[in-house]
Amino acid sequence: MDKIVIEGGHPLEGEIRISGAKNAALPLICACLLAPGPHVLENVPDLRDTRTMLALLEALGTTWQREGDTLTIDTSGLHSFEASYDLVKTMRASVLVLGPLLARMGRARVSLPGGCAIGARPINFHLQGFEQLGVTHQLDQGYVDAVVADRMRGATICFDIPSVTATENILMGAVLAQGTTIIKNAAREPEIGNLVDMLNGMGARIKGRDLDTLQIEGVRQLQPARIRIVPDRIETGTFLIAAAAAGGELTLTNCDPSLLPSLYEKLRAAGVKVREERERLHVAGNGQLRGVDIKTMPYPGFPTDLQAQMMALMCFSRGLSLITETIFENRFMHVAELRRMGADIRVDGHSAIVNGTGTLRGAKVMATDLRASASLVVAGLAAQGVTEISRVYHLDRGYDNLVGKLAAVGAHIQREKE
Ligand code: EPZ
């Protein structure tokens, strides 16, 4: 396994090009299953998770090729409806093949994802939604075995919680259903809008993009897609926070500033200068940081996927920050690791109080999940001394060349064999 070694205290200066969004690429790769033929996806990040999803589609009978950040995926040869445990256990988003397989083949056998570091992450909303669309399923040896007699039938579905992947899964099932489907309390993350654009470009009839109610008029068949993946707003936010912690000035390109409405005000309140342009962001982190309170919420609220990174930043402020995590039940795994670097953080249920001491000291720490590992990189960039982060395979799941991008703007960071 590899580790990342960072010598802190070096400001970031220069330009970073943002990659396509992991959480758009994963559902959009699955959506290619809905229609035979060559689909073209542009601006696709090269991540462990996208490679896992492509391996899953390959096992189902799909072929693909990558040229730079453009993927061509041909699902004409689709011959299987089983997503094996070996692949699903490494990536929960594999559950997103349920909707497309049921719509295209009337059958799907997908391993239950199993537990995850940040929470139980059940898929009950997905399964209840498919039941309402006429799907019957049973749990068999850890697999969801789902079947629909002929075609799914439109229904009105209301989610208890605006779940991102449940909204995407039901959306992909409903586009080929007979009749109209209404999804109420739908999630509104921009990655869902990217999926709506792809599906409508394939001939689907979806109304309500970016709203909490989606209306889908089922059609008989769809055509192959050509779509561009939206920029990764979580990668964007991670670099903004990294520059705020390490100091210096960064320009982020190939990004979409409109996708992070709740982050800029928090950074400005903390004393960070952020300037938005059409496809670029400028950030300068040189002043003394102030503590700010954060409460994670569904989009357009503060993203849970930036909570850990923000907590690392608050350790370098002078003041108190109250950070409340409302989406997942166990997303404070990074606290113990930040404490090893000298952080003064107290956790009480879903809230953590950070007493910012203005600095941290480098230490050996361990990545526990994808965004926790990003928070340790942020901490290492600004800490005094050297930080070594083990288990960086977590980081590889969701960041395309993070070490290379940071080294290119002045960070003293490198990847080594453990
Ligand atoms: C998506 O996960 C993202 N993953 C997550 O990003 C992100 O943190 C999350 O949305 C919230 O924004 C992808 O898009 C691939 P949810 P998802 O369903 O869809 C509960 C990252 O770091 N719930 O919106 O799994 C659930 O337990 C990852 O990139 C049910 O109870 O999240 C959670 O408490 C981490 N039953 C809440 O809803 C269900 O059937 C919201 O989860 C589904 C969800």
CSV table of C-alpha atoms and ligand atoms in Angstrom, one decimal:
chain,number,residue,atom,x,y,z
A,1,MET,CA,0.0,0.0,0.0
A,2,ASP,CA,1.1,3.6,-0.6
A,3,LYS,CA,1.5,6.5,1.7
A,4,ILE,CA,1.5,10.2,1.1
A,5,VAL,CA,4.3,12.3,2.7
A,6,ILE,CA,3.8,16.1,3.1
A,7,GLU,CA,6.1,18.7,4.5
A,8,GLY,CA,3.8,21.5,5.7
A,9,GLY,CA,4.2,25.2,5.6
A,10,HIS,CA,4.6,25.8,1.9
A,11,PRO,CA,1.9,28.2,0.3
A,12,LEU,CA,0.2,27.2,-2.9
A,13,GLU,CA,0.8,29.3,-6.0
A,14,GLY,CA,-0.5,28.7,-9.5
A,15,GLU,CA,-3.4,27.1,-11.4
A,16,ILE,CA,-5.2,23.7,-11.1
A,17,ARG,CA,-7.5,22.3,-13.7
A,18,ILE,CA,-10.6,20.6,-12.1
A,19,SER,CA,-11.6,17.2,-13.3
A,20,GLY,CA,-15.1,15.9,-14.0
A,21,ALA,CA,-17.3,14.9,-11.1
A,22,LYS,CA,-17.0,11.4,-9.6
A,23,ASN,CA,-20.6,11.5,-8.4
A,24,ALA,CA,-21.8,12.4,-11.9
A,25,ALA,CA,-19.5,10.0,-13.8
A,26,LEU,CA,-20.8,7.0,-11.8
A,27,PRO,CA,-24.5,7.3,-12.5
A,28,LEU,CA,-23.9,8.5,-16.1
A,29,ILE,CA,-21.8,5.5,-16.9
A,30,CYS,CA,-24.7,3.3,-15.6
A,31,ALA,CA,-27.2,5.2,-17.7
A,32,CYS,CA,-25.4,3.9,-20.8
A,33,LEU,CA,-27.0,0.5,-20.0
A,34,LEU,CA,-30.4,2.0,-20.9
A,35,ALA,CA,-29.8,2.0,-24.7
A,36,PRO,CA,-27.7,-0.2,-27.0
A,37,GLY,CA,-25.0,1.4,-29.0
A,38,PRO,CA,-21.9,3.7,-28.5
A,39,HIS,CA,-22.3,6.4,-25.9
A,40,VAL,CA,-19.7,9.2,-25.6
A,41,LEU,CA,-19.0,10.7,-22.2
A,42,GLU,CA,-16.6,13.7,-22.1
A,43,ASN,CA,-14.6,15.1,-19.1
A,44,VAL,CA,-14.7,11.8,-17.3
A,45,PRO,CA,-12.3,11.7,-14.3
A,46,ASP,CA,-9.8,8.7,-14.1
A,47,LEU,CA,-10.5,7.3,-10.6
A,48,ARG,CA,-10.5,4.0,-8.8
A,49,ASP,CA,-14.3,4.2,-8.6
A,50,THR,CA,-14.9,5.0,-12.3
A,51,ARG,CA,-12.5,2.1,-13.2
A,52,THR,CA,-14.5,-0.2,-10.8
A,53,MET,CA,-17.8,0.9,-12.5
A,54,LEU,CA,-16.4,0.2,-16.0
A,55,ALA,CA,-15.2,-3.2,-14.8
A,56,LEU,CA,-18.7,-3.9,-13.6
A,57,LEU,CA,-20.3,-2.9,-16.9
A,58,GLU,CA,-17.6,-5.0,-18.7
A,59,ALA,CA,-18.7,-8.1,-16.7
A,60,LEU,CA,-22.3,-7.4,-17.9
A,61,GLY,CA,-21.2,-7.5,-21.5
A,62,THR,CA,-20.2,-3.9,-22.2
A,63,THR,CA,-17.1,-2.7,-24.1
A,64,TRP,CA,-15.5,0.7,-23.6
A,65,GLN,CA,-12.4,2.7,-24.5
A,66,ARG,CA,-10.8,5.8,-23.1
A,67,GLU,CA,-9.1,8.5,-25.1
A,68,GLY,CA,-7.9,11.2,-22.7
A,69,ASP,CA,-10.9,12.2,-20.6
A,70,THR,CA,-13.4,11.0,-23.3
A,71,LEU,CA,-15.0,7.6,-22.8
A,72,THR,CA,-16.9,5.6,-25.5
A,73,ILE,CA,-19.1,2.9,-23.9
A,74,ASP,CA,-20.9,0.4,-26.2
A,75,THR,CA,-23.6,-1.6,-24.4
A,76,SER,CA,-24.9,-3.4,-27.5
A,77,GLY,CA,-23.5,-6.7,-26.2
A,78,LEU,CA,-25.3,-6.5,-22.8
A,79,HIS,CA,-25.8,-10.2,-21.8
A,80,SER,CA,-25.9,-10.4,-18.0
A,81,PHE,CA,-27.9,-8.8,-15.2
A,82,GLU,CA,-25.8,-9.9,-12.2
A,83,ALA,CA,-23.5,-7.4,-10.4
A,84,SER,CA,-21.1,-9.6,-8.3
A,85,TYR,CA,-20.2,-9.1,-4.6
A,86,ASP,CA,-16.5,-8.8,-5.5
A,87,LEU,CA,-17.1,-5.6,-7.4
A,88,VAL,CA,-20.1,-4.2,-5.4
A,89,LYS,CA,-18.3,-4.6,-2.0
A,90,THR,CA,-15.6,-2.1,-3.1
A,91,MET,CA,-18.1,0.6,-4.3
A,92,ARG,CA,-21.6,1.2,-3.0
A,93,ALA,CA,-22.5,3.2,-6.1
A,94,SER,CA,-22.7,-0.2,-8.0
A,95,VAL,CA,-26.3,-0.2,-6.8
A,96,LEU,CA,-27.0,2.3,-9.6
A,97,VAL,CA,-27.1,-0.5,-12.1
A,98,LEU,CA,-30.4,-1.7,-10.6
A,99,GLY,CA,-32.6,0.8,-12.5
A,100,PRO,CA,-31.0,0.5,-15.9
A,101,LEU,CA,-30.9,-3.3,-15.8
A,102,LEU,CA,-34.5,-3.5,-14.8
A,103,ALA,CA,-35.5,-1.1,-17.5
A,104,ARG,CA,-33.4,-2.7,-20.2
A,105,MET,CA,-33.6,-6.4,-19.2
A,106,GLY,CA,-36.5,-6.7,-16.8
A,107,ARG,CA,-34.2,-8.4,-14.3
A,108,ALA,CA,-31.3,-7.4,-12.0
A,109,ARG,CA,-29.3,-9.4,-9.4
A,110,VAL,CA,-27.1,-7.0,-7.5
A,111,SER,CA,-25.2,-7.7,-4.3
A,112,LEU,CA,-26.2,-5.7,-1.3
A,113,PRO,CA,-23.4,-3.1,-0.8
A,114,GLY,CA,-22.7,-3.9,2.8
A,115,GLY,CA,-21.5,-1.5,5.4
A,116,CYS,CA,-19.4,1.6,5.0
A,117,ALA,CA,-17.1,3.6,7.2
A,118,ILE,CA,-19.4,6.7,7.3
A,119,GLY,CA,-22.7,4.9,8.0
A,120,ALA,CA,-25.0,2.0,7.5
A,121,ARG,CA,-26.2,3.5,4.1
A,122,PRO,CA,-29.2,1.3,3.5
A,123,ILE,CA,-30.9,1.2,0.1
A,124,ASN,CA,-34.5,0.9,1.3
A,125,PHE,CA,-35.6,4.0,-0.5
A,126,HIS,CA,-34.3,2.5,-3.8
A,127,LEU,CA,-36.1,-0.8,-3.2
A,128,GLN,CA,-39.4,0.8,-2.1
A,129,GLY,CA,-39.4,3.0,-5.1
A,130,PHE,CA,-38.9,0.1,-7.5
A,131,GLU,CA,-41.7,-1.8,-5.8
A,132,GLN,CA,-44.0,1.1,-6.5
A,133,LEU,CA,-42.9,0.9,-10.2
A,134,GLY,CA,-44.0,-2.8,-10.3
A,135,VAL,CA,-40.7,-4.5,-9.5
A,136,THR,CA,-40.7,-7.5,-7.1
A,137,HIS,CA,-37.5,-8.4,-5.3
A,138,GLN,CA,-36.2,-10.7,-2.7
A,139,LEU,CA,-33.0,-10.9,-0.7
A,140,ASP,CA,-31.0,-14.1,-1.6
A,141,GLN,CA,-27.6,-14.8,-0.1
A,142,GLY,CA,-26.7,-11.1,0.2
A,143,TYR,CA,-28.1,-10.3,-3.3
A,144,VAL,CA,-31.1,-8.2,-4.2
A,145,ASP,CA,-32.8,-10.4,-6.8
A,146,ALA,CA,-35.3,-8.1,-8.7
A,147,VAL,CA,-37.6,-8.8,-11.6
A,148,VAL,CA,-40.4,-7.0,-13.4
A,149,ALA,CA,-43.1,-8.9,-15.3
A,150,ASP,CA,-43.1,-6.9,-18.5
A,151,ARG,CA,-42.4,-3.2,-18.1
A,152,MET,CA,-42.2,-1.0,-15.1
A,153,ARG,CA,-45.4,1.1,-14.6
A,154,GLY,CA,-45.2,4.8,-13.7
A,155,ALA,CA,-46.1,5.8,-10.1
A,156,THR,CA,-45.9,8.7,-7.6
A,157,ILE,CA,-42.9,8.1,-5.3
A,158,CYS,CA,-42.1,10.3,-2.3
A,159,PHE,CA,-38.7,9.9,-0.5
A,160,ASP,CA,-38.5,10.3,3.3
A,161,ILE,CA,-35.0,11.8,2.7
A,162,PRO,CA,-33.8,13.5,-0.5
A,163,SER,CA,-31.5,10.6,-1.3
A,164,VAL,CA,-29.0,11.3,-4.2
A,165,THR,CA,-28.5,7.8,-5.6
A,166,ALA,CA,-32.1,6.7,-4.9
A,167,THR,CA,-33.3,9.7,-7.0
A,168,GLU,CA,-30.9,8.7,-9.7
A,169,ASN,CA,-31.8,5.0,-9.6
A,170,ILE,CA,-35.6,5.5,-9.8
A,171,LEU,CA,-35.0,8.2,-12.5
A,172,MET,CA,-33.2,5.6,-14.7
A,173,GLY,CA,-35.9,3.0,-14.1
A,174,ALA,CA,-38.8,5.4,-14.8
A,175,VAL,CA,-37.5,6.7,-18.2
A,176,LEU,CA,-38.5,3.4,-19.9
A,177,ALA,CA,-41.6,2.7,-17.7
A,178,GLN,CA,-45.1,2.7,-19.1
A,179,GLY,CA,-46.9,6.0,-18.1
A,180,THR,CA,-45.9,8.9,-15.9
A,181,THR,CA,-43.7,8.8,-12.7
A,182,ILE,CA,-43.5,11.6,-10.2
A,183,ILE,CA,-40.6,11.7,-7.8
A,184,LYS,CA,-41.3,13.9,-4.8
A,185,ASN,CA,-38.7,15.1,-2.3
A,186,ALA,CA,-36.1,14.3,-5.0
A,187,ALA,CA,-32.5,15.3,-4.3
A,188,ARG,CA,-31.3,18.4,-6.2
A,189,GLU,CA,-27.6,17.9,-6.4
A,190,PRO,CA,-26.1,19.2,-9.7
A,191,GLU,CA,-24.9,15.6,-10.6
A,192,ILE,CA,-28.6,14.7,-10.9
A,193,GLY,CA,-29.1,17.6,-13.3
A,194,ASN,CA,-26.2,16.2,-15.4
A,195,LEU,CA,-28.0,12.8,-15.4
A,196,VAL,CA,-31.3,14.5,-16.5
A,197,ASP,CA,-29.5,16.3,-19.3
A,198,MET,CA,-28.0,13.0,-20.5
A,199,LEU,CA,-31.3,11.1,-20.3
A,200,ASN,CA,-33.3,13.8,-22.1
A,201,GLY,CA,-30.6,13.9,-24.7
A,202,MET,CA,-31.2,10.1,-25.2
A,203,GLY,CA,-34.9,10.8,-25.9
A,204,ALA,CA,-36.3,10.7,-22.3
A,205,ARG,CA,-39.0,13.1,-21.2
A,206,ILE,CA,-38.0,14.5,-17.8
A,207,LYS,CA,-39.3,17.8,-16.3
A,208,GLY,CA,-38.2,19.5,-13.1
A,209,ARG,CA,-34.4,19.6,-13.5
A,210,ASP,CA,-32.8,20.9,-10.2
A,211,LEU,CA,-36.2,20.9,-8.4
A,212,ASP,CA,-37.4,18.6,-5.6
A,213,THR,CA,-40.2,17.2,-7.8
A,214,LEU,CA,-39.3,15.3,-11.0
A,215,GLN,CA,-41.9,14.3,-13.6
A,216,ILE,CA,-40.9,11.5,-16.0
A,217,GLU,CA,-43.0,10.5,-19.1
A,218,GLY,CA,-42.0,6.9,-19.9
A,219,VAL,CA,-40.9,6.1,-23.5
A,220,ARG,CA,-40.4,2.8,-25.3
A,221,GLN,CA,-36.7,3.2,-26.1
A,222,LEU,CA,-33.8,5.6,-25.9
A,223,GLN,CA,-30.9,6.4,-28.2
A,224,PRO,CA,-27.1,6.5,-27.3
A,225,ALA,CA,-25.9,9.6,-25.6
A,226,ARG,CA,-23.2,12.2,-26.0
A,227,ILE,CA,-22.7,14.2,-22.8
A,228,ARG,CA,-20.1,16.2,-20.8
A,229,ILE,CA,-19.6,15.4,-17.1
A,230,VAL,CA,-20.0,18.4,-14.9
A,231,PRO,CA,-16.9,19.7,-13.0
A,232,ASP,CA,-16.3,18.1,-9.6
A,233,ARG,CA,-17.6,20.6,-7.1
A,234,ILE,CA,-16.2,18.6,-4.2
A,235,GLU,CA,-12.7,18.5,-5.7
A,236,THR,CA,-13.1,22.3,-6.3
A,237,GLY,CA,-14.1,22.9,-2.7
A,238,THR,CA,-11.2,20.7,-1.5
A,239,PHE,CA,-8.7,22.8,-3.3
A,240,LEU,CA,-10.3,26.1,-2.1
A,241,ILE,CA,-10.0,24.8,1.5
A,242,ALA,CA,-6.4,23.6,0.9
A,243,ALA,CA,-5.3,27.0,-0.3
A,244,ALA,CA,-7.1,28.7,2.6
A,245,ALA,CA,-5.2,26.4,5.0
A,246,ALA,CA,-1.8,26.4,3.4
A,247,GLY,CA,-1.9,30.1,2.3
A,248,GLY,CA,-1.0,31.5,-1.1
A,249,GLU,CA,-3.1,32.1,-4.2
A,250,LEU,CA,-4.7,29.5,-6.5
A,251,THR,CA,-6.7,29.8,-9.7
A,252,LEU,CA,-9.0,26.8,-10.4
A,253,THR,CA,-10.0,26.3,-14.1
A,254,ASN,CA,-12.5,24.0,-15.9
A,255,CYS,CA,-14.8,24.4,-12.9
A,256,ASP,CA,-18.3,25.7,-12.4
A,257,PRO,CA,-18.5,28.2,-9.4
A,258,SER,CA,-22.3,28.1,-9.4
A,259,LEU,CA,-22.2,24.5,-8.0
A,260,LEU,CA,-20.9,25.6,-4.6
A,261,PRO,CA,-23.4,28.2,-3.4
A,262,SER,CA,-22.9,27.5,0.3
A,263,LEU,CA,-19.1,27.3,0.5
A,264,TYR,CA,-18.0,30.8,-0.5
A,265,GLU,CA,-19.8,32.7,2.3
A,266,LYS,CA,-18.3,30.3,4.9
A,267,LEU,CA,-14.8,30.8,3.5
A,268,ARG,CA,-15.2,34.6,3.4
A,269,ALA,CA,-16.6,34.6,6.9
A,270,ALA,CA,-13.4,32.7,8.0
A,271,GLY,CA,-11.3,35.5,6.4
A,272,VAL,CA,-10.5,33.8,3.0
A,273,LYS,CA,-10.7,35.8,-0.2
A,274,VAL,CA,-12.7,34.0,-3.0
A,275,ARG,CA,-13.5,35.5,-6.4
A,276,GLU,CA,-15.8,33.7,-8.8
A,277,GLU,CA,-15.7,34.0,-12.6
A,278,ARG,CA,-17.6,32.1,-15.2
A,279,GLU,CA,-15.5,28.9,-15.3
A,280,ARG,CA,-12.7,29.9,-12.9
A,281,LEU,CA,-12.3,30.5,-9.2
A,282,HIS,CA,-9.6,32.5,-7.5
A,283,VAL,CA,-8.7,32.0,-3.8
A,284,ALA,CA,-6.2,33.7,-1.5
A,285,GLY,CA,-5.5,32.4,1.9
A,286,ASN,CA,-3.0,34.7,3.7
A,287,GLY,CA,-4.9,36.3,6.6
A,288,GLN,CA,-5.6,35.1,10.1
A,289,LEU,CA,-8.5,32.6,10.0
A,290,ARG,CA,-11.6,33.0,12.0
A,291,GLY,CA,-13.8,30.1,13.3
A,292,VAL,CA,-17.2,29.6,11.5
A,293,ASP,CA,-20.1,27.2,12.2
A,294,ILE,CA,-21.0,24.5,9.6
A,295,LYS,CA,-24.1,22.4,9.3
A,296,THR,CA,-24.2,19.9,6.5
A,297,MET,CA,-27.5,19.8,4.5
A,298,PRO,CA,-28.8,18.4,1.2
A,299,TYR,CA,-28.0,20.6,-1.8
A,300,PRO,CA,-27.9,23.6,-2.0
A,301,GLY,CA,-26.9,23.4,1.7
A,302,PHE,CA,-23.4,22.9,2.8
A,303,PRO,CA,-22.1,19.6,1.3
A,304,THR,CA,-21.4,16.7,3.7
A,305,ASP,CA,-18.6,15.8,1.4
A,306,LEU,CA,-16.7,19.0,2.4
A,307,GLN,CA,-17.3,18.7,6.2
A,308,ALA,CA,-14.1,16.8,7.0
A,309,GLN,CA,-12.0,19.2,4.9
A,310,MET,CA,-13.6,22.3,6.6
A,311,MET,CA,-13.0,20.8,10.0
A,312,ALA,CA,-9.3,20.5,9.1
A,313,LEU,CA,-9.3,24.2,8.1
A,314,MET,CA,-11.0,25.3,11.3
A,315,CYS,CA,-8.1,23.7,13.3
A,316,PHE,CA,-5.9,26.5,11.8
A,317,SER,CA,-8.3,29.3,12.9
A,318,ARG,CA,-8.3,31.1,16.1
A,319,GLY,CA,-11.7,30.6,17.6
A,320,LEU,CA,-14.5,28.1,18.1
A,321,SER,CA,-16.3,26.3,15.3
A,322,LEU,CA,-19.4,24.1,15.7
A,323,ILE,CA,-19.6,21.5,13.0
A,324,THR,CA,-22.9,19.5,12.7
A,325,GLU,CA,-23.2,16.5,10.4
A,326,THR,CA,-26.9,15.9,9.5
A,327,ILE,CA,-26.5,13.5,6.6
A,328,PHE,CA,-24.5,10.5,7.8
A,329,GLU,CA,-24.3,9.0,11.3
A,330,ASN,CA,-20.6,8.3,11.5
A,331,ARG,CA,-18.7,10.9,9.5
A,332,PHE,CA,-16.3,12.1,12.2
A,333,MET,CA,-13.6,9.4,11.7
A,334,HIS,CA,-11.1,12.1,10.8
A,335,VAL,CA,-11.4,13.6,14.3
A,336,ALA,CA,-9.2,11.0,15.9
A,337,GLU,CA,-6.5,11.5,13.2
A,338,LEU,CA,-6.6,15.3,13.5
A,339,ARG,CA,-6.2,15.0,17.2
A,340,ARG,CA,-3.0,13.1,16.6
A,341,MET,CA,-1.8,16.3,14.9
A,342,GLY,CA,-2.7,18.3,18.0
A,343,ALA,CA,-6.2,19.3,17.2
A,344,ASP,CA,-8.5,20.3,20.0
A,345,ILE,CA,-11.9,18.8,18.9
A,346,ARG,CA,-14.7,17.6,21.1
A,347,VAL,CA,-17.4,15.4,19.6
A,348,ASP,CA,-20.9,15.2,21.0
A,349,GLY,CA,-23.3,13.0,18.9
A,350,HIS,CA,-23.7,14.7,15.5
A,351,SER,CA,-21.8,17.8,16.5
A,352,ALA,CA,-18.1,18.6,16.9
A,353,ILE,CA,-16.6,21.7,18.5
A,354,VAL,CA,-13.3,22.7,17.1
A,355,ASN,CA,-11.2,25.0,19.3
A,356,GLY,CA,-8.9,26.4,16.7
A,357,THR,CA,-5.3,26.8,18.1
A,358,GLY,CA,-3.9,28.4,14.9
A,359,THR,CA,-1.7,25.4,14.0
A,360,LEU,CA,-1.2,21.7,13.9
A,361,ARG,CA,1.9,19.5,14.1
A,362,GLY,CA,2.8,16.9,11.5
A,363,ALA,CA,2.3,13.3,12.5
A,364,LYS,CA,1.7,9.7,11.1
A,365,VAL,CA,-2.0,9.4,10.4
A,366,MET,CA,-4.4,7.0,8.7
A,367,ALA,CA,-7.0,7.6,6.1
A,368,THR,CA,-10.3,6.0,7.0
A,369,ASP,CA,-12.6,7.1,4.1
A,370,LEU,CA,-12.5,9.2,1.0
A,371,ARG,CA,-13.2,12.6,2.3
A,372,ALA,CA,-11.4,12.0,5.7
A,373,SER,CA,-8.2,11.4,3.7
A,374,ALA,CA,-8.7,14.7,1.9
A,375,SER,CA,-9.0,16.4,5.2
A,376,LEU,CA,-5.7,14.9,6.4
A,377,VAL,CA,-4.0,16.2,3.2
A,378,VAL,CA,-5.4,19.7,3.9
A,379,ALA,CA,-4.1,19.5,7.5
A,380,GLY,CA,-0.7,18.2,6.4
A,381,LEU,CA,-0.2,21.0,3.9
A,382,ALA,CA,-0.5,23.6,6.7
A,383,ALA,CA,0.9,21.8,9.7
A,384,GLN,CA,4.4,22.4,11.1
A,385,GLY,CA,6.7,19.5,10.1
A,386,VAL,CA,6.1,16.3,8.2
A,387,THR,CA,2.8,14.4,7.9
A,388,GLU,CA,2.6,10.8,6.7
A,389,ILE,CA,-0.9,9.5,5.5
A,390,SER,CA,-1.3,5.8,5.2
A,391,ARG,CA,-4.1,3.8,3.3
A,392,VAL,CA,-4.2,6.4,0.5
A,393,TYR,CA,-6.3,3.9,-1.6
A,394,HIS,CA,-9.2,5.7,0.0
A,395,LEU,CA,-8.1,8.9,-1.7
A,396,ASP,CA,-7.6,7.3,-5.1
A,397,ARG,CA,-11.3,6.5,-5.2
A,398,GLY,CA,-12.4,10.0,-5.7
A,399,TYR,CA,-9.5,12.3,-6.6
A,400,ASP,CA,-7.8,12.3,-10.0
A,401,ASN,CA,-4.0,12.9,-9.4
A,402,LEU,CA,-4.5,14.9,-6.2
A,403,VAL,CA,-0.8,14.6,-5.3
A,404,GLY,CA,0.4,15.7,-8.8
A,405,LYS,CA,-2.0,18.7,-8.9
A,406,LEU,CA,-0.8,19.9,-5.5
A,407,ALA,CA,2.9,19.4,-6.2
A,408,ALA,CA,2.5,21.4,-9.4
A,409,VAL,CA,1.4,24.5,-7.3
A,410,GLY,CA,4.2,24.3,-4.7
A,411,ALA,CA,3.1,21.8,-2.2
A,412,HIS,CA,6.0,19.6,-0.8
A,413,ILE,CA,4.0,16.4,-1.2
A,414,GLN,CA,4.9,13.0,-2.6
A,415,ARG,CA,3.6,9.4,-2.8
A,416,GLU,CA,5.8,6.6,-1.5
A,417,LYS,CA,5.6,2.9,-1.1
A,418,GLU,CA,4.6,2.1,2.5
B,1,EPZ,C1,-24.3,10.3,-2.5
B,1,EPZ,O1,-24.4,9.1,-1.7
B,1,EPZ,C2,-22.9,10.5,-2.8
B,1,EPZ,N1,-22.3,9.4,-3.5
B,1,EPZ,C3,-22.1,10.7,-1.5
B,1,EPZ,O2,-20.8,11.0,-1.8
B,1,EPZ,C4,-22.7,11.9,-0.8
B,1,EPZ,O3,-22.0,12.1,0.5
B,1,EPZ,C5,-24.2,11.7,-0.5
B,1,EPZ,O4,-24.9,11.4,-1.8
B,1,EPZ,C6,-24.9,12.9,0.1
B,1,EPZ,O5,-24.7,14.0,-0.7
B,1,EPZ,C7,-22.6,9.3,-4.9
B,1,EPZ,O6,-23.3,10.1,-5.4
B,1,EPZ,C8,-22.0,8.1,-5.6
B,1,EPZ,P1,-27.9,9.6,0.1
B,1,EPZ,P2,-25.8,8.4,-1.4
B,1,EPZ,O7,-28.7,8.5,-0.4
B,1,EPZ,O8,-26.7,8.6,-2.5
B,1,EPZ,C9,-29.9,7.7,3.9
B,1,EPZ,C10,-18.4,10.9,-1.6
B,1,EPZ,O9,-17.6,11.1,-0.7
B,1,EPZ,N2,-30.5,6.7,3.0
B,1,EPZ,O10,-28.2,11.0,-0.4
B,1,EPZ,O11,-25.5,7.0,-0.9
B,1,EPZ,C11,-28.4,7.6,4.0
B,1,EPZ,O12,-28.0,6.6,4.9
B,1,EPZ,C12,-19.7,10.1,-1.3
B,1,EPZ,O13,-18.2,11.2,-2.8
B,1,EPZ,C13,-31.4,5.8,3.5
B,1,EPZ,O14,-31.7,5.7,4.7
B,1,EPZ,O15,-26.3,9.3,-0.2
B,1,EPZ,C14,-28.0,9.0,4.4
B,1,EPZ,O16,-28.1,9.1,5.8
B,1,EPZ,C15,-19.8,9.7,0.1
B,1,EPZ,N3,-32.0,4.9,2.7
B,1,EPZ,C16,-29.0,9.9,3.7
B,1,EPZ,O17,-30.1,9.0,3.4
B,1,EPZ,C17,-31.7,4.9,1.3
B,1,EPZ,O18,-32.3,4.0,0.6
B,1,EPZ,C18,-28.6,10.6,2.4
B,1,EPZ,O19,-27.9,9.6,1.7
B,1,EPZ,C19,-30.8,5.8,0.8
B,1,EPZ,C20,-30.2,6.7,1.7
